[in-house]
PDB file of C-alpha atoms and ligand atoms in Angstrom:
ATOM      1  CA  MET V  27     150.281  88.892  91.479  1.00  0.00           C
ATOM      2  CA  LYS V  28     151.767  87.365  94.611  1.00  0.00           C
ATOM      3  CA  LYS V  29     148.865  88.611  96.740  1.00  0.00           C
ATOM      4  CA  TYR V  30     146.386  87.387  94.128  1.00  0.00           C
ATOM      5  CA  LEU V  31     147.903  83.903  94.170  1.00  0.00           C
ATOM      6  CA  MET V  32     147.808  83.849  97.971  1.00  0.00           C
ATOM      7  CA  CYS V  33     144.129  84.784  97.976  1.00  0.00           C
ATOM      8  CA  MET V  34     143.314  82.190  95.344  1.00  0.00           C
ATOM      9  CA  ALA V  35     145.195  79.588  97.346  1.00  0.00           C
ATOM     10  CA  LEU V  36     143.160  80.434 100.439  1.00  0.00           C
ATOM     11  CA  SER V  37     139.962  80.256  98.442  1.00  0.00           C
ATOM     12  CA  ALA V  38     140.939  76.862  97.082  1.00  0.00           C
ATOM     13  CA  ILE V  39     141.760  75.686 100.585  1.00  0.00           C
ATOM     14  CA  CYS V  40     138.410  76.916 101.852  1.00  0.00           C
ATOM     15  CA  LEU V  41     136.549  75.091  99.114  1.00  0.00           C
ATOM     16  CA  SER V  42     138.371  71.793  99.515  1.00  0.00           C
ATOM     17  CA  ALA V  43     138.962  71.662 103.243  1.00  0.00           C
ATOM     18  CA  SER V  44     137.101  69.285 105.463  1.00  0.00           C
ATOM     19  CA  ALA V  45     135.016  70.415 108.390  1.00  0.00           C
ATOM     20  CA  GLN V  46     137.586  68.818 110.705  1.00  0.00           C
ATOM     21  CA  GLN V  47     140.245  71.236 109.437  1.00  0.00           C
ATOM     22  CA  PHE V  48     138.059  74.207 110.285  1.00  0.00           C
ATOM     23  CA  LYS V  49     136.826  72.946 113.630  1.00  0.00           C
ATOM     24  CA  MET V  50     139.409  74.996 115.486  1.00  0.00           C
ATOM     25  CA  ALA V  51     139.715  77.737 112.870  1.00  0.00           C
ATOM     26  CA  GLY V  52     138.421  81.260 113.157  1.00  0.00           C
ATOM     27  CA  ALA V  53     140.017  84.046 115.164  1.00  0.00           C
ATOM     28  CA  ASN V  54     141.908  81.717 117.522  1.00  0.00           C
ATOM     29  CA  ASP V  55     143.608  79.698 114.794  1.00  0.00           C
ATOM     30  CA  GLU V  56     147.413  80.075 114.653  1.00  0.00           C
ATOM     31  CA  ARG V  57     147.291  80.491 110.869  1.00  0.00           C
ATOM     32  CA  THR V  58     144.657  83.217 111.175  1.00  0.00           C
ATOM     33  CA  LYS V  59     146.859  85.177 113.579  1.00  0.00           C
ATOM     34  CA  LYS V  60     149.440  85.568 110.790  1.00  0.00           C
ATOM     35  CA  MET V  61     146.857  86.923 108.332  1.00  0.00           C
ATOM     36  CA  ASP V  62     145.275  90.249 107.576  1.00  0.00           C
ATOM     37  CA  PRO V  63     141.831  90.705 105.927  1.00  0.00           C
ATOM     38  CA  ARG V  64     143.325  90.858 102.402  1.00  0.00           C
ATOM     39  CA  HIS V  65     144.410  87.236 102.608  1.00  0.00           C
ATOM     40  CA  SER V  66     140.801  86.057 102.301  1.00  0.00           C
ATOM     41  CA  GLU V  67     139.720  88.478  99.518  1.00  0.00           C
ATOM     42  CA  PHE V  68     139.899  87.858  95.778  1.00  0.00           C
ATOM     43  CA  TYR V  69     139.125  90.026  92.732  1.00  0.00           C
ATOM     44  CA  ASP V  70     138.925  87.657  89.754  1.00  0.00           C
ATOM     45  CA  PRO V  71     136.887  86.551  87.972  1.00  0.00           C
ATOM     46  CA  GLN V  72     134.473  89.487  88.101  1.00  0.00           C
ATOM     47  CA  PRO V  73     130.785  88.433  88.053  1.00  0.00           C
ATOM     48  CA  ALA V  74     129.109  89.752  84.868  1.00  0.00           C
ATOM     49  CA  LYS V  75     126.689  92.647  85.175  1.00  0.00           C
ATOM     50  CA  VAL V  76     123.095  91.599  84.431  1.00  0.00           C
ATOM     51  CA  THR V  77     120.081  93.899  84.120  1.00  0.00           C
ATOM     52  CA  PRO V  78     117.254  92.341  86.175  1.00  0.00           C
ATOM     53  CA  GLY V  79     113.659  92.085  85.011  1.00  0.00           C
ATOM     54  CA  ASP V  80     110.914  94.188  86.543  1.00  0.00           C
ATOM     55  CA  ILE V  81     110.069  92.508  89.859  1.00  0.00           C
ATOM     56  CA  THR V  82     107.266  94.155  91.754  1.00  0.00           C
ATOM     57  CA  THR V  83     107.126  93.998  95.525  1.00  0.00           C
ATOM     58  CA  ASN V  84     105.809  90.689  96.789  1.00  0.00           C
ATOM     59  CA  SER V  85     103.274  90.531  99.525  1.00  0.00           C
ATOM     60  CA  ALA V  86     103.880  87.702 101.967  1.00  0.00           C
ATOM     61  CA  PRO V  87     102.439  84.237 101.256  1.00  0.00           C
ATOM     62  CA  SER V  88      99.710  83.044 103.622  1.00  0.00           C
ATOM     63  CA  ASP V  89     102.031  80.649 105.506  1.00  0.00           C
ATOM     64  CA  ALA V  90     104.828  83.164 106.038  1.00  0.00           C
ATOM     65  CA  ILE V  91     105.972  84.729 109.284  1.00  0.00           C
ATOM     66  CA  VAL V  92     105.970  88.456 108.578  1.00  0.00           C
ATOM     67  CA  LEU V  93     109.105  89.852 110.193  1.00  0.00           C
ATOM     68  CA  PHE V  94     108.615  93.440 109.043  1.00  0.00           C
ATOM     69  CA  ASP V  95     105.344  94.692 107.599  1.00  0.00           C
ATOM     70  CA  GLY V  96     106.333  98.342 107.519  1.00  0.00           C
ATOM     71  CA  LYS V  97     104.593  99.279 110.742  1.00  0.00           C
ATOM     72  CA  ASP V  98     106.821  98.332 113.672  1.00  0.00           C
ATOM     73  CA  LEU V  99     109.832  96.342 114.908  1.00  0.00           C
ATOM     74  CA  SER V 100     107.883  94.117 117.279  1.00  0.00           C
ATOM     75  CA  MET V 101     109.540  90.977 115.877  1.00  0.00           C
ATOM     76  CA  TRP V 102     113.040  92.336 116.509  1.00  0.00           C
ATOM     77  CA  VAL V 103     115.479  93.443 119.205  1.00  0.00           C
ATOM     78  CA  ASN V 104     119.001  94.874 119.154  1.00  0.00           C
ATOM     79  CA  ASP V 105     122.191  92.957 120.021  1.00  0.00           C
ATOM     80  CA  LYS V 106     121.564  93.492 123.716  1.00  0.00           C
ATOM     81  CA  GLY V 107     118.068  92.061 123.553  1.00  0.00           C
ATOM     82  CA  GLU V 108     116.526  95.491 124.015  1.00  0.00           C
ATOM     83  CA  ALA V 109     113.939  97.280 121.870  1.00  0.00           C
ATOM     84  CA  SER V 110     115.657  98.386 118.669  1.00  0.00           C
ATOM     85  CA  LYS V 111     116.109 102.034 117.742  1.00  0.00           C
ATOM     86  CA  TRP V 112     116.272 101.432 114.013  1.00  0.00           C
ATOM     87  CA  ILE V 113     114.024 103.979 112.323  1.00  0.00           C
ATOM     88  CA  VAL V 114     110.535 103.040 111.116  1.00  0.00           C
ATOM     89  CA  ASN V 115     109.809 105.636 108.460  1.00  0.00           C
ATOM     90  CA  GLY V 116     106.016 105.420 108.226  1.00  0.00           C
ATOM     91  CA  ASP V 117     106.013 104.638 104.499  1.00  0.00           C
ATOM     92  CA  GLY V 118     106.445 100.873 104.854  1.00  0.00           C
ATOM     93  CA  THR V 119     110.231 101.069 105.179  1.00  0.00           C
ATOM     94  CA  MET V 120     112.789 101.169 107.969  1.00  0.00           C
ATOM     95  CA  THR V 121     116.332 102.529 108.065  1.00  0.00           C
ATOM     96  CA  VAL V 122     119.436 101.323 109.884  1.00  0.00           C
ATOM     97  CA  ASN V 123     120.276 103.311 113.021  1.00  0.00           C
ATOM     98  CA  LYS V 124     124.067 103.315 113.123  1.00  0.00           C
ATOM     99  CA  GLN V 125     123.971 104.113 116.834  1.00  0.00           C
ATOM    100  CA  ASP V 126     122.071 100.967 117.798  1.00  0.00           C
ATOM    101  CA  GLY V 127     123.891  97.876 116.535  1.00  0.00           C
ATOM    102  CA  ASN V 128     122.397  94.992 114.596  1.00  0.00           C
ATOM    103  CA  LEU V 129     118.718  94.139 114.283  1.00  0.00           C
ATOM    104  CA  VAL V 130     117.987  90.593 115.475  1.00  0.00           C
ATOM    105  CA  THR V 131     114.788  88.552 115.318  1.00  0.00           C
ATOM    106  CA  LYS V 132     113.319  87.458 118.625  1.00  0.00           C
ATOM    107  CA  ASP V 133     112.490  84.084 117.071  1.00  0.00           C
ATOM    108  CA  TYR V 134     115.047  81.453 116.095  1.00  0.00           C
ATOM    109  CA  PHE V 135     114.880  79.413 112.910  1.00  0.00           C
ATOM    110  CA  ARG V 136     116.352  76.320 111.265  1.00  0.00           C
ATOM    111  CA  ASP V 137     115.635  75.787 107.544  1.00  0.00           C
ATOM    112  CA  PHE V 138     113.797  78.613 105.814  1.00  0.00           C
ATOM    113  CA  GLN V 139     112.902  80.702 102.789  1.00  0.00           C
ATOM    114  CA  LEU V 140     113.566  84.376 103.483  1.00  0.00           C
ATOM    115  CA  HIS V 141     112.416  87.386 101.463  1.00  0.00           C
ATOM    116  CA  LEU V 142     113.722  90.878 102.074  1.00  0.00           C
ATOM    117  CA  GLU V 143     114.092  94.110 100.145  1.00  0.00           C
ATOM    118  CA  TRP V 144     116.793  96.730 100.599  1.00  0.00           C
ATOM    119  CA  CYS V 145     117.655 100.110  99.175  1.00  0.00           C
ATOM    120  CA  VAL V 146     120.860 102.124  99.148  1.00  0.00           C
ATOM    121  CA  PRO V 147     120.317 105.916  99.309  1.00  0.00           C
ATOM    122  CA  ALA V 148     120.429 107.575  95.883  1.00  0.00           C
ATOM    123  CA  ASP V 149     123.102 109.979  97.110  1.00  0.00           C
ATOM    124  CA  ILE V 150     125.317 107.288  98.647  1.00  0.00           C
ATOM    125  CA  GLU V 151     129.017 108.117  98.867  1.00  0.00           C
ATOM    126  CA  GLY V 152     132.116 106.104  99.728  1.00  0.00           C
ATOM    127  CA  GLU V 153     133.840 103.209  98.023  1.00  0.00           C
ATOM    128  CA  GLY V 154     134.619  99.547  98.434  1.00  0.00           C
ATOM    129  CA  GLN V 155     133.207  98.081 101.632  1.00  0.00           C
ATOM    130  CA  ALA V 156     132.400 101.594 102.900  1.00  0.00           C
ATOM    131  CA  ARG V 157     129.455 102.179 100.557  1.00  0.00           C
ATOM    132  CA  GLY V 158     126.056 101.010 101.768  1.00  0.00           C
ATOM    133  CA  ASN V 159     127.399  98.019 103.665  1.00  0.00           C
ATOM    134  CA  SER V 160     124.963  95.858 105.592  1.00  0.00           C
ATOM    135  CA  GLY V 161     124.165  92.176 105.449  1.00  0.00           C
ATOM    136  CA  VAL V 162     121.761  89.478 106.461  1.00  0.00           C
ATOM    137  CA  PHE V 163     123.099  86.850 108.862  1.00  0.00           C
ATOM    138  CA  LEU V 164     121.504  83.416 108.581  1.00  0.00           C
ATOM    139  CA  GLN V 165     121.110  81.767 111.988  1.00  0.00           C
ATOM    140  CA  GLY V 166     123.129  84.743 113.221  1.00  0.00           C
ATOM    141  CA  MET V 167     126.328  83.204 111.815  1.00  0.00           C
ATOM    142  CA  TYR V 168     126.558  83.214 108.023  1.00  0.00           C
ATOM    143  CA  GLU V 169     126.411  86.528 106.141  1.00  0.00           C
ATOM    144  CA  VAL V 170     124.816  87.190 102.773  1.00  0.00           C
ATOM    145  CA  GLN V 171     126.436  90.511 101.949  1.00  0.00           C
ATOM    146  CA  ILE V 172     124.482  93.687 101.263  1.00  0.00           C
ATOM    147  CA  LEU V 173     126.500  96.434  99.584  1.00  0.00           C
ATOM    148  CA  ASP V 174     126.178  98.994  96.816  1.00  0.00           C
ATOM    149  CA  SER V 175     127.920  97.012  94.065  1.00  0.00           C
ATOM    150  CA  TYR V 176     126.314  98.981  91.212  1.00  0.00           C
ATOM    151  CA  ASN V 177     129.482 100.811  90.284  1.00  0.00           C
ATOM    152  CA  ASN V 178     131.819 100.046  93.116  1.00  0.00           C
ATOM    153  CA  GLU V 179     134.714  97.650  92.890  1.00  0.00           C
ATOM    154  CA  THR V 180     135.674  95.544  95.858  1.00  0.00           C
ATOM    155  CA  TYR V 181     136.800  91.959  96.354  1.00  0.00           C
ATOM    156  CA  VAL V 182     134.191  89.802  94.642  1.00  0.00           C
ATOM    157  CA  ASN V 183     133.697  87.525  97.637  1.00  0.00           C
ATOM    158  CA  GLY V 184     132.605  90.668  99.501  1.00  0.00           C
ATOM    159  CA  MET V 185     130.260  92.239  96.927  1.00  0.00           C
ATOM    160  CA  ALA V 186     126.447  92.246  97.067  1.00  0.00           C
ATOM    161  CA  ALA V 187     124.973  88.731  97.322  1.00  0.00           C
ATOM    162  CA  SER V 188     128.313  87.140  98.085  1.00  0.00           C
ATOM    163  CA  LEU V 189     128.454  84.676 100.935  1.00  0.00           C
ATOM    164  CA  TYR V 190     130.936  86.932 102.655  1.00  0.00           C
ATOM    165  CA  LYS V 191     134.572  85.883 102.235  1.00  0.00           C
ATOM    166  CA  GLN V 192     133.498  82.496 100.864  1.00  0.00           C
ATOM    167  CA  SER V 193     131.551  82.667  97.598  1.00  0.00           C
ATOM    168  CA  ALA V 194     131.155  85.411  94.978  1.00  0.00           C
ATOM    169  CA  PRO V 195     127.742  85.697  93.270  1.00  0.00           C
ATOM    170  CA  LEU V 196     127.411  84.092  89.826  1.00  0.00           C
ATOM    171  CA  VAL V 197     126.426  87.438  88.265  1.00  0.00           C
ATOM    172  CA  CYS V 198     125.624  90.951  89.477  1.00  0.00           C
ATOM    173  CA  PRO V 199     121.973  91.941  88.810  1.00  0.00           C
ATOM    174  CA  ILE V 200     121.948  94.870  91.239  1.00  0.00           C
ATOM    175  CA  ARG V 201     119.829  97.980  90.764  1.00  0.00           C
ATOM    176  CA  LYS V 202     121.320 101.446  91.050  1.00  0.00           C
ATOM    177  CA  PRO V 203     121.285 103.408  94.326  1.00  0.00           C
ATOM    178  CA  GLY V 204     117.827 104.766  95.118  1.00  0.00           C
ATOM    179  CA  GLU V 205     116.070 101.694  93.655  1.00  0.00           C
ATOM    180  CA  TRP V 206     114.908  98.648  95.632  1.00  0.00           C
ATOM    181  CA  ASN V 207     116.702  95.319  95.473  1.00  0.00           C
ATOM    182  CA  VAL V 208     115.148  91.972  96.380  1.00  0.00           C
ATOM    183  CA  TYR V 209     116.781  88.954  97.998  1.00  0.00           C
ATOM    184  CA  ASP V 210     115.043  85.591  98.153  1.00  0.00           C
ATOM    185  CA  ILE V 211     117.197  83.241 100.204  1.00  0.00           C
ATOM    186  CA  ILE V 212     116.690  79.506 100.711  1.00  0.00           C
ATOM    187  CA  TYR V 213     118.740  78.181 103.595  1.00  0.00           C
ATOM    188  CA  THR V 214     119.405  74.648 104.777  1.00  0.00           C
ATOM    189  CA  ALA V 215     120.874  74.558 108.261  1.00  0.00           C
ATOM    190  CA  PRO V 216     123.884  72.357 109.054  1.00  0.00           C
ATOM    191  CA  THR V 217     123.791  69.246 111.163  1.00  0.00           C
ATOM    192  CA  PHE V 218     126.653  68.255 113.445  1.00  0.00           C
ATOM    193  CA  LYS V 219     128.504  65.185 114.625  1.00  0.00           C
ATOM    194  CA  GLU V 220     129.165  64.694 118.303  1.00  0.00           C
ATOM    195  CA  ASP V 221     132.703  66.061 117.885  1.00  0.00           C
ATOM    196  CA  GLY V 222     131.280  69.375 116.694  1.00  0.00           C
ATOM    197  CA  THR V 223     132.203  69.047 113.009  1.00  0.00           C
ATOM    198  CA  TYR V 224     129.613  69.161 110.262  1.00  0.00           C
ATOM    199  CA  ARG V 225     127.648  66.050 109.429  1.00  0.00           C
ATOM    200  CA  THR V 226     126.072  68.157 106.681  1.00  0.00           C
ATOM    201  CA  HIS V 227     127.187  71.684 105.847  1.00  0.00           C
ATOM    202  CA  PRO V 228     124.942  74.744 105.623  1.00  0.00           C
ATOM    203  CA  PHE V 229     123.728  75.410 102.068  1.00  0.00           C
ATOM    204  CA  VAL V 230     122.463  78.698 100.655  1.00  0.00           C
ATOM    205  CA  THR V 231     120.562  79.604  97.506  1.00  0.00           C
ATOM    206  CA  VAL V 232     120.087  83.297  96.685  1.00  0.00           C
ATOM    207  CA  LEU V 233     117.882  84.889  94.046  1.00  0.00           C
ATOM    208  CA  PHE V 234     118.898  88.533  93.589  1.00  0.00           C
ATOM    209  CA  ASN V 235     116.178  90.538  91.856  1.00  0.00           C
ATOM    210  CA  GLY V 236     114.873  87.213  90.572  1.00  0.00           C
ATOM    211  CA  VAL V 237     118.249  86.103  89.184  1.00  0.00           C
ATOM    212  CA  LEU V 238     120.011  83.055  90.620  1.00  0.00           C
ATOM    213  CA  VAL V 239     123.340  84.152  92.109  1.00  0.00           C
ATOM    214  CA  GLN V 240     124.061  81.427  94.709  1.00  0.00           C
ATOM    215  CA  ASN V 241     123.052  77.949  93.603  1.00  0.00           C
ATOM    216  CA  ASN V 242     122.769  75.771  96.703  1.00  0.00           C
ATOM    217  CA  THR V 243     126.234  76.967  97.683  1.00  0.00           C
ATOM    218  CA  MET V 244     127.965  75.092 100.493  1.00  0.00           C
ATOM    219  CA  LEU V 245     129.366  77.126 103.366  1.00  0.00           C
ATOM    220  CA  VAL V 246     132.587  75.817 104.870  1.00  0.00           C
ATOM    221  CA  GLY V 247     132.139  77.607 108.168  1.00  0.00           C
ATOM    222  CA  THR V 248     131.246  80.834 109.934  1.00  0.00           C
ATOM    223  CA  THR V 249     131.668  84.284 108.395  1.00  0.00           C
ATOM    224  CA  GLU V 250     135.051  85.671 109.432  1.00  0.00           C
ATOM    225  CA  TYR V 251     136.562  89.035 108.448  1.00  0.00           C
ATOM    226  CA  VAL V 252     140.121  87.776 108.961  1.00  0.00           C
ATOM    227  CA  GLY V 253     141.392  84.329 108.119  1.00  0.00           C
ATOM    228  CA  PHE V 254     139.708  80.971 107.909  1.00  0.00           C
ATOM    229  CA  PRO V 255     136.042  80.228 108.624  1.00  0.00           C
ATOM    230  CA  ALA V 256     135.372  78.313 111.812  1.00  0.00           C
ATOM    231  CA  VAL V 257     133.158  75.290 112.346  1.00  0.00           C
ATOM    232  CA  GLN V 258     131.108  76.041 115.403  1.00  0.00           C
ATOM    233  CA  LYS V 259     128.356  73.763 116.589  1.00  0.00           C
ATOM    234  CA  HIS V 260     125.041  75.552 116.931  1.00  0.00           C
ATOM    235  CA  GLY V 261     121.322  75.054 116.945  1.00  0.00           C
ATOM    236  CA  ASP V 262     118.505  77.224 115.650  1.00  0.00           C
ATOM    237  CA  GLY V 263     119.418  80.891 115.274  1.00  0.00           C
ATOM    238  CA  PRO V 264     117.982  84.310 114.480  1.00  0.00           C
ATOM    239  CA  ILE V 265     117.915  86.376 111.319  1.00  0.00           C
ATOM    240  CA  SER V 266     120.167  89.359 111.907  1.00  0.00           C
ATOM    241  CA  LEU V 267     120.521  92.514 109.814  1.00  0.00           C
ATOM    242  CA  GLN V 268     123.908  94.163 110.015  1.00  0.00           C
ATOM    243  CA  MET V 269     124.617  97.652 111.286  1.00  0.00           C
ATOM    244  CA  HIS V 270     127.948  98.217 109.550  1.00  0.00           C
ATOM    245  CA  GLY V 271     130.163 100.915 110.994  1.00  0.00           C
ATOM    246  CA  ASP V 272     131.200 102.434 107.677  1.00  0.00           C
ATOM    247  CA  PRO V 273     130.594 106.210 107.433  1.00  0.00           C
ATOM    248  CA  SER V 274     128.312 106.061 104.379  1.00  0.00           C
ATOM    249  CA  LYS V 275     124.589 106.839 104.631  1.00  0.00           C
ATOM    250  CA  ALA V 276     122.407 104.135 106.183  1.00  0.00           C
ATOM    251  CA  ILE V 277     120.421 101.798 103.939  1.00  0.00           C
ATOM    252  CA  SER V 278     116.736 100.925 104.262  1.00  0.00           C
ATOM    253  CA  PHE V 279     114.674  97.713 104.300  1.00  0.00           C
ATOM    254  CA  ARG V 280     111.072  96.767 103.619  1.00  0.00           C
ATOM    255  CA  ASN V 281     108.826  93.733 103.216  1.00  0.00           C
ATOM    256  CA  ILE V 282     110.662  91.031 105.186  1.00  0.00           C
ATOM    257  CA  TRP V 283     109.049  87.637 105.586  1.00  0.00           C
ATOM    258  CA  LEU V 284     110.136  84.072 106.231  1.00  0.00           C
ATOM    259  CA  ARG V 285     108.672  80.630 105.612  1.00  0.00           C
ATOM    260  CA  LYS V 286     109.879  77.740 107.770  1.00  0.00           C
ATOM    261  CA  LEU V 287     110.857  74.714 105.710  1.00  0.00           C
TER     262      LEU V 287
HETATM  263 MG1   MG X  18     128.196  93.417 105.431  1.00  0.00          MG
END
């Protein structure tokens, strides 16, 4: 109970704090140095399970930038800016290469609508955060979590379609391992004052298999594994797909496109 109250207190602080309070937060913050990852995780309330409707694969709209059409990774590089070694499977999908870091778009973006589809292997093993973990980083800084949350308890602000360590999804409409899931993400980039704090925060809407799970949710800062988010001034940024180091089998992606807003 004590740990639960501590986590809830941190969550409440995160939701009510001003950007000024988080300007110097993140890994270098004195409060963060006294924390471990559990201090920013909470388990209640559990988002209700919802069975999604039958969404067929979308083809990209005519004004979209196609980031992955199933054929190659020409729009992407790895963390080092080199050609990625993620695996293009030849059937319209690609699979994370756990030896080659994250997958990062060459292009940078501000406000956008992003569509992507992901699939956890049917024979996935592991539990908690070590079960099909990946993620999509908006402007390279703010993670929408990807995880097998079909039958896998973890902290709710770290489950599929959470804004990692900040906001749990409203409900959980995930499909079982082996089936494809769809994210449609609408992102409004932050603007900054001269002192580096937010003039307007980043906001994120997520439709998960067609079901609204993040409703124009405000981010209070960067995605941090330990401690408080940080407010870090930045400009346009890439879309990044996470290579998570957990030992479970790698997940796959298909049909990724983006519309600038
Ligand atoms: Mg992740």
